[in-house]
Amino acid sequence: RFGVRPQVELEDLSSVEVPMLDPEVTEEDVEEEIDRLRTEEADLLPLEDEPAGDTDYVNIDLQRIDPQTDTPIIGDKDEDLTFFLDDERLKEDLRVALMGRKAGETFRVTLPQEQPTHEHEGHGHQHDHGGEEEDRLYEVTVNDVKRRDLPPLDEEFVRRVSEGEFHDLEAFREDIRKRLQEAWDGRAREMVQGEVIDKMLELHPVPVPESVIEGYLDSFVKQVEEENDGELPADFDEEHFRRRNRRDAEKQGRWMLIRDQIIEEEDLEVSDEELQAFFADQAEGDDEVSSQQIKQFYRSMPDMMEKVEQQILSDKVYDLLLDRLDV
């Protein structure tokens, strides 16, 4: 696909150090998670004539205003937008403006053109689209303000949030501790994987073929299309986009060359047992789908099956490197 690959001379890793996190869940962490669950289960009680506090729920209308004529712009209005003011994704300018407001109030605020209410969201790799952000003037109408009423921490709450799995509060706390530890261990592994990649890139400054870089840039552009209903935005500047993301494409390409060299030298392969373990993991907790059905699904989608196998190989590479590096 990418033409002739350059040979990578792998360095001795026995004396190379990589920091490893060893997170440990505390009682405070468990209590914070329980508070989060209680918050999710809370009822919302309307506030008749009370100002919005820093954890309250608000319902607003957002009307854009033309600053030149000081009049509403027809067709540029969002109604019944709802937020909790402690939502970390909420734009700080809007959060501050809503604090202390009461239902029925109207006021004006200046907000960014892109994502005026929330910070950019998304998973996976984020690319720089370029361009300058412009502020816009809005008129905000507060329709409703409500406050959370947290449920008591009792056996009924435990049964409800655990869907009947637990009835005892202490057993529930222990399960939360276990789940948090598993999640934190997973994050620690992801972080050390990033450190490992950075260290390997530093040790192996192999030149990346132009075809490899362009291949990754093509995939970045494709991702933008997929995020926008299968087509690029009308104002998308592909040349600028490729230029701004070239360094990232080169980095990913270099890691791919190093990774593939390790796979080749170590004769790493994906076994049927490893694939079966993946399918079983995907089916775990789902009573309606078996691992065999998931296997058949992936077998019918060659591209997805290829991604699964490549991910398993990548995990094997990480495990091998962690074993050889001084972590």
GROMACS .gro file of C-alpha atoms in nm:
model
  327
    1ARG     CA    1   0.000   0.000   0.000
    2PHE     CA    2   0.281   0.243   0.091
    3GLY     CA    3   0.554   0.116  -0.138
    4VAL     CA    4   0.898   0.008  -0.016
    5ARG     CA    5   0.929   0.045   0.360
    6PRO     CA    6   1.260   0.161   0.508
    7GLN     CA    7   1.438  -0.088   0.735
    8VAL     CA    8   1.430   0.005   1.104
    9GLU     CA    9   1.731  -0.092   1.316
   10LEU     CA   10   1.580  -0.155   1.658
   11GLU     CA   11   1.781  -0.023   1.952
   12ASP     CA   12   1.864  -0.210   2.274
   13LEU     CA   13   1.593  -0.111   2.524
   14SER     CA   14   1.724  -0.275   2.841
   15SER     CA   15   1.854   0.052   2.993
   16VAL     CA   16   1.576   0.280   2.867
   17GLU     CA   17   1.348   0.410   3.143
   18VAL     CA   18   0.975   0.489   3.105
   19PRO     CA   19   0.769   0.616   3.403
   20MET     CA   20   0.472   0.399   3.505
   21LEU     CA   21   0.175   0.520   3.708
   22ASP     CA   22   0.046   0.295   3.985
   23PRO     CA   23  -0.294   0.446   4.078
   24GLU     CA   24  -0.470   0.333   4.395
   25VAL     CA   25  -0.837   0.399   4.464
   26THR     CA   26  -0.902   0.577   4.795
   27GLU     CA   27  -1.213   0.601   5.014
   28GLU     CA   28  -1.258   0.956   4.887
   29ASP     CA   29  -1.263   0.828   4.527
   30VAL     CA   30  -1.532   0.574   4.616
   31GLU     CA   31  -1.743   0.843   4.786
   32GLU     CA   32  -1.706   1.074   4.485
   33GLU     CA   33  -1.830   0.798   4.256
   34ILE     CA   34  -2.128   0.731   4.483
   35ASP     CA   35  -2.205   1.105   4.484
   36ARG     CA   36  -2.190   1.101   4.105
   37LEU     CA   37  -2.440   0.814   4.091
   38ARG     CA   38  -2.669   0.993   4.335
   39THR     CA   39  -2.646   1.305   4.119
   40GLU     CA   40  -2.749   1.106   3.811
   41GLU     CA   41  -3.050   0.967   4.000
   42ALA     CA   42  -3.157   1.304   4.145
   43ASP     CA   43  -3.500   1.455   4.091
   44LEU     CA   44  -3.518   1.812   3.959
   45LEU     CA   45  -3.719   2.055   4.169
   46PRO     CA   46  -3.826   2.387   4.011
   47LEU     CA   47  -3.702   2.710   4.173
   48GLU     CA   48  -3.981   2.968   4.170
   49ASP     CA   49  -3.795   3.285   4.263
   50GLU     CA   50  -3.445   3.169   4.348
   51PRO     CA   51  -3.126   3.245   4.152
   52ALA     CA   52  -2.939   2.966   3.974
   53GLY     CA   53  -2.657   2.815   4.178
   54ASP     CA   54  -2.338   2.657   4.050
   55THR     CA   55  -2.486   2.305   4.023
   56ASP     CA   56  -2.837   2.391   3.905
   57TYR     CA   57  -3.021   2.302   3.585
   58VAL     CA   58  -3.131   2.575   3.344
   59ASN     CA   59  -3.348   2.583   3.031
   60ILE     CA   60  -3.280   2.875   2.796
   61ASP     CA   61  -3.352   3.021   2.453
   62LEU     CA   62  -3.052   3.158   2.261
   63GLN     CA   63  -3.123   3.429   2.002
   64ARG     CA   64  -2.837   3.572   1.798
   65ILE     CA   65  -2.833   3.954   1.774
   66ASP     CA   66  -2.701   4.169   1.488
   67PRO     CA   67  -2.465   4.415   1.665
   68GLN     CA   68  -2.496   4.663   1.380
   69THR     CA   69  -2.874   4.701   1.400
   70ASP     CA   70  -2.923   4.570   1.757
   71THR     CA   71  -3.202   4.343   1.630
   72PRO     CA   72  -3.257   3.964   1.632
   73ILE     CA   73  -3.124   3.773   1.330
   74ILE     CA   74  -3.419   3.582   1.185
   75GLY     CA   75  -3.365   3.207   1.169
   76ASP     CA   76  -3.073   3.207   1.411
   77LYS     CA   77  -3.243   3.103   1.733
   78ASP     CA   78  -3.210   2.789   1.948
   79GLU     CA   79  -3.491   2.713   2.191
   80ASP     CA   80  -3.516   2.495   2.501
   81LEU     CA   81  -3.143   2.440   2.543
   82THR     CA   82  -3.076   2.267   2.875
   83PHE     CA   83  -2.763   2.257   3.090
   84PHE     CA   84  -2.635   2.179   3.435
   85LEU     CA   85  -2.410   2.466   3.540
   86ASP     CA   86  -2.151   2.223   3.680
   87ASP     CA   87  -2.113   2.054   3.341
   88GLU     CA   88  -1.742   2.087   3.260
   89ARG     CA   89  -1.822   2.107   2.889
   90LEU     CA   90  -2.030   2.423   2.929
   91LYS     CA   91  -1.858   2.735   2.794
   92GLU     CA   92  -1.723   2.937   3.086
   93ASP     CA   93  -1.858   3.268   2.949
   94LEU     CA   94  -2.211   3.125   2.937
   95ARG     CA   95  -2.178   2.955   3.276
   96VAL     CA   96  -2.073   3.280   3.445
   97ALA     CA   97  -2.353   3.471   3.271
   98LEU     CA   98  -2.617   3.221   3.389
   99MET     CA   99  -2.501   3.208   3.750
  100GLY     CA  100  -2.744   3.394   3.975
  101ARG     CA  101  -3.009   3.428   3.703
  102LYS     CA  102  -3.377   3.356   3.774
  103ALA     CA  103  -3.648   3.203   3.555
  104GLY     CA  104  -3.799   3.472   3.333
  105GLU     CA  105  -3.486   3.686   3.307
  106THR     CA  106  -3.342   3.801   2.972
  107PHE     CA  107  -2.986   3.923   2.917
  108ARG     CA  108  -2.716   3.947   2.651
  109VAL     CA  109  -2.380   3.776   2.629
  110THR     CA  110  -2.097   3.742   2.376
  111LEU     CA  111  -2.008   3.382   2.286
  112PRO     CA  112  -1.771   3.210   2.036
  113GLN     CA  113  -1.899   3.143   1.685
  114GLU     CA  114  -1.813   2.773   1.695
  115GLN     CA  115  -1.981   2.571   1.972
  116PRO     CA  116  -2.128   2.875   2.154
  117THR     CA  117  -2.260   2.667   2.446
  118HIS     CA  118  -2.022   2.372   2.487
  119GLU     CA  119  -1.655   2.295   2.444
  120HIS     CA  120  -1.567   2.078   2.146
  121GLU     CA  121  -1.649   1.714   2.212
  122GLY     CA  122  -1.540   1.392   2.046
  123HIS     CA  123  -1.335   1.077   2.091
  124GLY     CA  124  -1.021   0.957   1.930
  125HIS     CA  125  -0.775   1.172   1.743
  126GLN     CA  126  -0.856   1.541   1.701
  127HIS     CA  127  -0.712   1.731   1.404
  128ASP     CA  128  -0.653   2.101   1.362
  129HIS     CA  129  -0.899   2.240   1.107
  130GLY     CA  130  -0.743   2.584   1.122
  131GLY     CA  131  -0.931   2.910   1.096
  132GLU     CA  132  -1.002   3.192   1.342
  133GLU     CA  133  -1.293   3.191   1.585
  134GLU     CA  134  -1.523   3.495   1.584
  135ASP     CA  135  -1.739   3.610   1.876
  136ARG     CA  136  -2.113   3.663   1.837
  137LEU     CA  137  -2.373   3.852   2.039
  138TYR     CA  138  -2.669   3.658   2.182
  139GLU     CA  139  -2.981   3.737   2.379
  140VAL     CA  140  -3.049   3.472   2.642
  141THR     CA  141  -3.393   3.404   2.789
  142VAL     CA  142  -3.400   3.189   3.103
  143ASN     CA  143  -3.710   2.970   3.079
  144ASP     CA  144  -3.658   2.750   3.382
  145VAL     CA  145  -3.424   2.691   3.676
  146LYS     CA  146  -3.425   2.366   3.872
  147ARG     CA  147  -3.223   2.217   4.157
  148ARG     CA  148  -3.119   1.856   4.212
  149ASP     CA  149  -3.278   1.664   4.499
  150LEU     CA  150  -3.036   1.378   4.571
  151PRO     CA  151  -3.181   1.040   4.673
  152PRO     CA  152  -3.082   0.901   5.016
  153LEU     CA  153  -2.794   0.654   5.022
  154ASP     CA  154  -2.986   0.345   5.132
  155GLU     CA  155  -3.057  -0.012   5.024
  156GLU     CA  156  -3.331   0.098   4.784
  157PHE     CA  157  -3.085   0.326   4.605
  158VAL     CA  158  -2.825   0.048   4.589
  159ARG     CA  159  -3.073  -0.198   4.439
  160ARG     CA  160  -3.188   0.056   4.181
  161VAL     CA  161  -2.852   0.174   4.051
  162SER     CA  162  -2.704  -0.179   4.051
  163GLU     CA  163  -3.016  -0.314   3.877
  164GLY     CA  164  -3.071  -0.563   4.158
  165GLU     CA  165  -2.715  -0.695   4.168
  166PHE     CA  166  -2.649  -0.553   4.516
  167HIS     CA  167  -2.865  -0.496   4.823
  168ASP     CA  168  -2.594  -0.429   5.079
  169LEU     CA  169  -2.422  -0.088   5.087
  170GLU     CA  170  -2.079  -0.221   5.182
  171ALA     CA  171  -2.079  -0.482   4.903
  172PHE     CA  172  -2.184  -0.203   4.666
  173ARG     CA  173  -1.893   0.016   4.782
  174GLU     CA  174  -1.649  -0.270   4.729
  175ASP     CA  175  -1.779  -0.327   4.376
  176ILE     CA  176  -1.735   0.043   4.301
  177ARG     CA  177  -1.378   0.027   4.433
  178LYS     CA  178  -1.304  -0.274   4.212
  179ARG     CA  179  -1.452  -0.111   3.900
  180LEU     CA  180  -1.267   0.215   3.962
  181GLN     CA  181  -0.938   0.030   4.009
  182GLU     CA  182  -0.988  -0.158   3.682
  183ALA     CA  183  -1.068   0.166   3.500
  184TRP     CA  184  -0.770   0.348   3.648
  185ASP     CA  185  -0.535   0.061   3.571
  186GLY     CA  186  -0.659   0.075   3.212
  187ARG     CA  187  -0.593   0.450   3.192
  188ALA     CA  188  -0.247   0.404   3.343
  189ARG     CA  189  -0.172   0.146   3.075
  190GLU     CA  190  -0.292   0.384   2.802
  191MET     CA  191  -0.072   0.660   2.940
  192VAL     CA  192   0.237   0.441   2.956
  193GLN     CA  193   0.166   0.324   2.602
  194GLY     CA  194   0.188   0.687   2.494
  195GLU     CA  195   0.517   0.723   2.680
  196VAL     CA  196   0.648   0.406   2.515
  197ILE     CA  197   0.557   0.534   2.168
  198ASP     CA  198   0.726   0.870   2.234
  199LYS     CA  199   1.040   0.695   2.359
  200MET     CA  200   1.052   0.461   2.059
  201LEU     CA  201   1.010   0.755   1.820
  202GLU     CA  202   1.294   0.935   1.998
  203LEU     CA  203   1.522   0.631   1.972
  204HIS     CA  204   1.438   0.554   1.608
  205PRO     CA  205   1.435   0.874   1.394
  206VAL     CA  206   1.371   0.673   1.078
  207PRO     CA  207   1.268   0.877   0.771
  208VAL     CA  208   0.903   0.828   0.676
  209PRO     CA  209   0.820   0.780   0.307
  210GLU     CA  210   0.604   1.052   0.156
  211SER     CA  211   0.349   0.789   0.053
  212VAL     CA  212   0.304   0.689   0.418
  213ILE     CA  213   0.255   1.050   0.530
  214GLU     CA  214   0.004   1.114   0.251
  215GLY     CA  215  -0.179   0.793   0.341
  216TYR     CA  216  -0.231   0.911   0.697
  217LEU     CA  217  -0.334   1.258   0.583
  218ASP     CA  218  -0.591   1.094   0.354
  219SER     CA  219  -0.729   0.905   0.652
  220PHE     CA  220  -0.747   1.228   0.856
  221VAL     CA  221  -0.949   1.393   0.578
  222LYS     CA  222  -1.174   1.087   0.563
  223GLN     CA  223  -1.235   1.117   0.937
  224VAL     CA  224  -1.350   1.478   0.891
  225GLU     CA  225  -1.593   1.356   0.623
  226GLU     CA  226  -1.732   1.088   0.855
  227GLU     CA  227  -1.779   1.346   1.129
  228ASN     CA  228  -1.983   1.562   0.889
  229ASP     CA  229  -2.235   1.315   0.742
  230GLY     CA  230  -2.003   1.186   0.472
  231GLU     CA  231  -1.893   1.515   0.318
  232LEU     CA  232  -1.638   1.785   0.389
  233PRO     CA  233  -1.764   2.118   0.530
  234ALA     CA  234  -1.822   2.384   0.268
  235ASP     CA  235  -1.546   2.606   0.413
  236PHE     CA  236  -1.299   2.321   0.462
  237ASP     CA  237  -0.949   2.418   0.342
  238GLU     CA  238  -0.791   2.080   0.267
  239GLU     CA  239  -0.452   2.220   0.174
  240HIS     CA  240  -0.431   2.411   0.503
  241PHE     CA  241  -0.560   2.107   0.694
  242ARG     CA  242  -0.295   1.879   0.544
  243ARG     CA  243  -0.020   2.129   0.617
  244ARG     CA  244  -0.124   2.174   0.981
  245ASN     CA  245  -0.156   1.799   1.044
  246ARG     CA  246   0.150   1.684   0.853
  247ARG     CA  247   0.371   1.649   1.161
  248ASP     CA  248   0.111   1.428   1.331
  249ALA     CA  249   0.082   1.213   1.018
  250GLU     CA  250   0.461   1.175   1.007
  251LYS     CA  251   0.465   1.074   1.374
  252GLN     CA  252   0.198   0.810   1.325
  253GLY     CA  253   0.371   0.685   1.013
  254ARG     CA  254   0.704   0.651   1.195
  255TRP     CA  255   0.542   0.456   1.479
  256MET     CA  256   0.372   0.229   1.225
  257LEU     CA  257   0.711   0.150   1.067
  258ILE     CA  258   0.868   0.076   1.407
  259ARG     CA  259   0.570  -0.133   1.518
  260ASP     CA  260   0.568  -0.338   1.197
  261GLN     CA  261   0.943  -0.399   1.229
  262ILE     CA  262   0.892  -0.536   1.582
  263ILE     CA  263   0.607  -0.759   1.462
  264GLU     CA  264   0.829  -0.895   1.184
  265GLU     CA  265   1.139  -0.953   1.396
  266GLU     CA  266   0.947  -1.113   1.682
  267ASP     CA  267   0.722  -1.321   1.452
  268LEU     CA  268   0.411  -1.188   1.630
  269GLU     CA  269   0.081  -1.334   1.511
  270VAL     CA  270  -0.283  -1.333   1.615
  271SER     CA  271  -0.401  -1.673   1.731
  272ASP     CA  272  -0.753  -1.814   1.710
  273GLU     CA  273  -0.757  -1.823   2.091
  274GLU     CA  274  -0.684  -1.450   2.109
  275LEU     CA  275  -0.958  -1.372   1.861
  276GLN     CA  276  -1.201  -1.590   2.052
  277ALA     CA  277  -1.108  -1.409   2.374
  278PHE     CA  278  -1.181  -1.077   2.200
  279PHE     CA  279  -1.523  -1.197   2.082
  280ALA     CA  280  -1.605  -1.332   2.429
  281ASP     CA  281  -1.507  -0.998   2.584
  282GLN     CA  282  -1.732  -0.812   2.339
  283ALA     CA  283  -2.024  -1.040   2.427
  284GLU     CA  284  -1.973  -1.017   2.803
  285GLY     CA  285  -2.269  -0.858   2.980
  286ASP     CA  286  -2.497  -0.884   2.674
  287ASP     CA  287  -2.758  -1.158   2.716
  288GLU     CA  288  -2.891  -1.111   2.363
  289VAL     CA  289  -2.569  -1.164   2.166
  290SER     CA  290  -2.327  -1.457   2.189
  291SER     CA  291  -1.955  -1.454   2.117
  292GLN     CA  292  -2.025  -1.675   1.814
  293GLN     CA  293  -2.265  -1.417   1.671
  294ILE     CA  294  -2.011  -1.140   1.726
  295LYS     CA  295  -1.748  -1.355   1.557
  296GLN     CA  296  -1.975  -1.405   1.255
  297PHE     CA  297  -2.041  -1.032   1.240
  298TYR     CA  298  -1.671  -0.942   1.233
  299ARG     CA  299  -1.596  -1.220   0.984
  300SER     CA  300  -1.854  -1.065   0.749
  301MET     CA  301  -1.677  -0.725   0.772
  302PRO     CA  302  -1.315  -0.775   0.653
  303ASP     CA  303  -1.212  -0.416   0.728
  304MET     CA  304  -1.334  -0.439   1.087
  305MET     CA  305  -1.174  -0.781   1.128
  306GLU     CA  306  -0.844  -0.638   1.007
  307LYS     CA  307  -0.869  -0.358   1.266
  308VAL     CA  308  -0.929  -0.612   1.543
  309GLU     CA  309  -0.627  -0.818   1.441
  310GLN     CA  310  -0.407  -0.508   1.414
  311GLN     CA  311  -0.517  -0.393   1.759
  312ILE     CA  312  -0.430  -0.732   1.908
  313LEU     CA  313  -0.089  -0.713   1.740
  314SER     CA  314  -0.038  -0.360   1.877
  315ASP     CA  315  -0.122  -0.483   2.228
  316LYS     CA  316   0.136  -0.758   2.186
  317VAL     CA  317   0.395  -0.502   2.079
  318TYR     CA  318   0.317  -0.288   2.385
  319ASP     CA  319   0.345  -0.589   2.616
  320LEU     CA  320   0.677  -0.687   2.463
  321LEU     CA  321   0.817  -0.333   2.493
  322LEU     CA  322   0.697  -0.296   2.853
  323ASP     CA  323   0.877  -0.619   2.933
  324ARG     CA  324   1.203  -0.497   2.780
  325LEU     CA  325   1.194  -0.135   2.892
  326ASP     CA  326   1.278  -0.027   3.247
  327VAL     CA  327   0.924   0.072   3.354
   0.00000   0.00000   0.00000
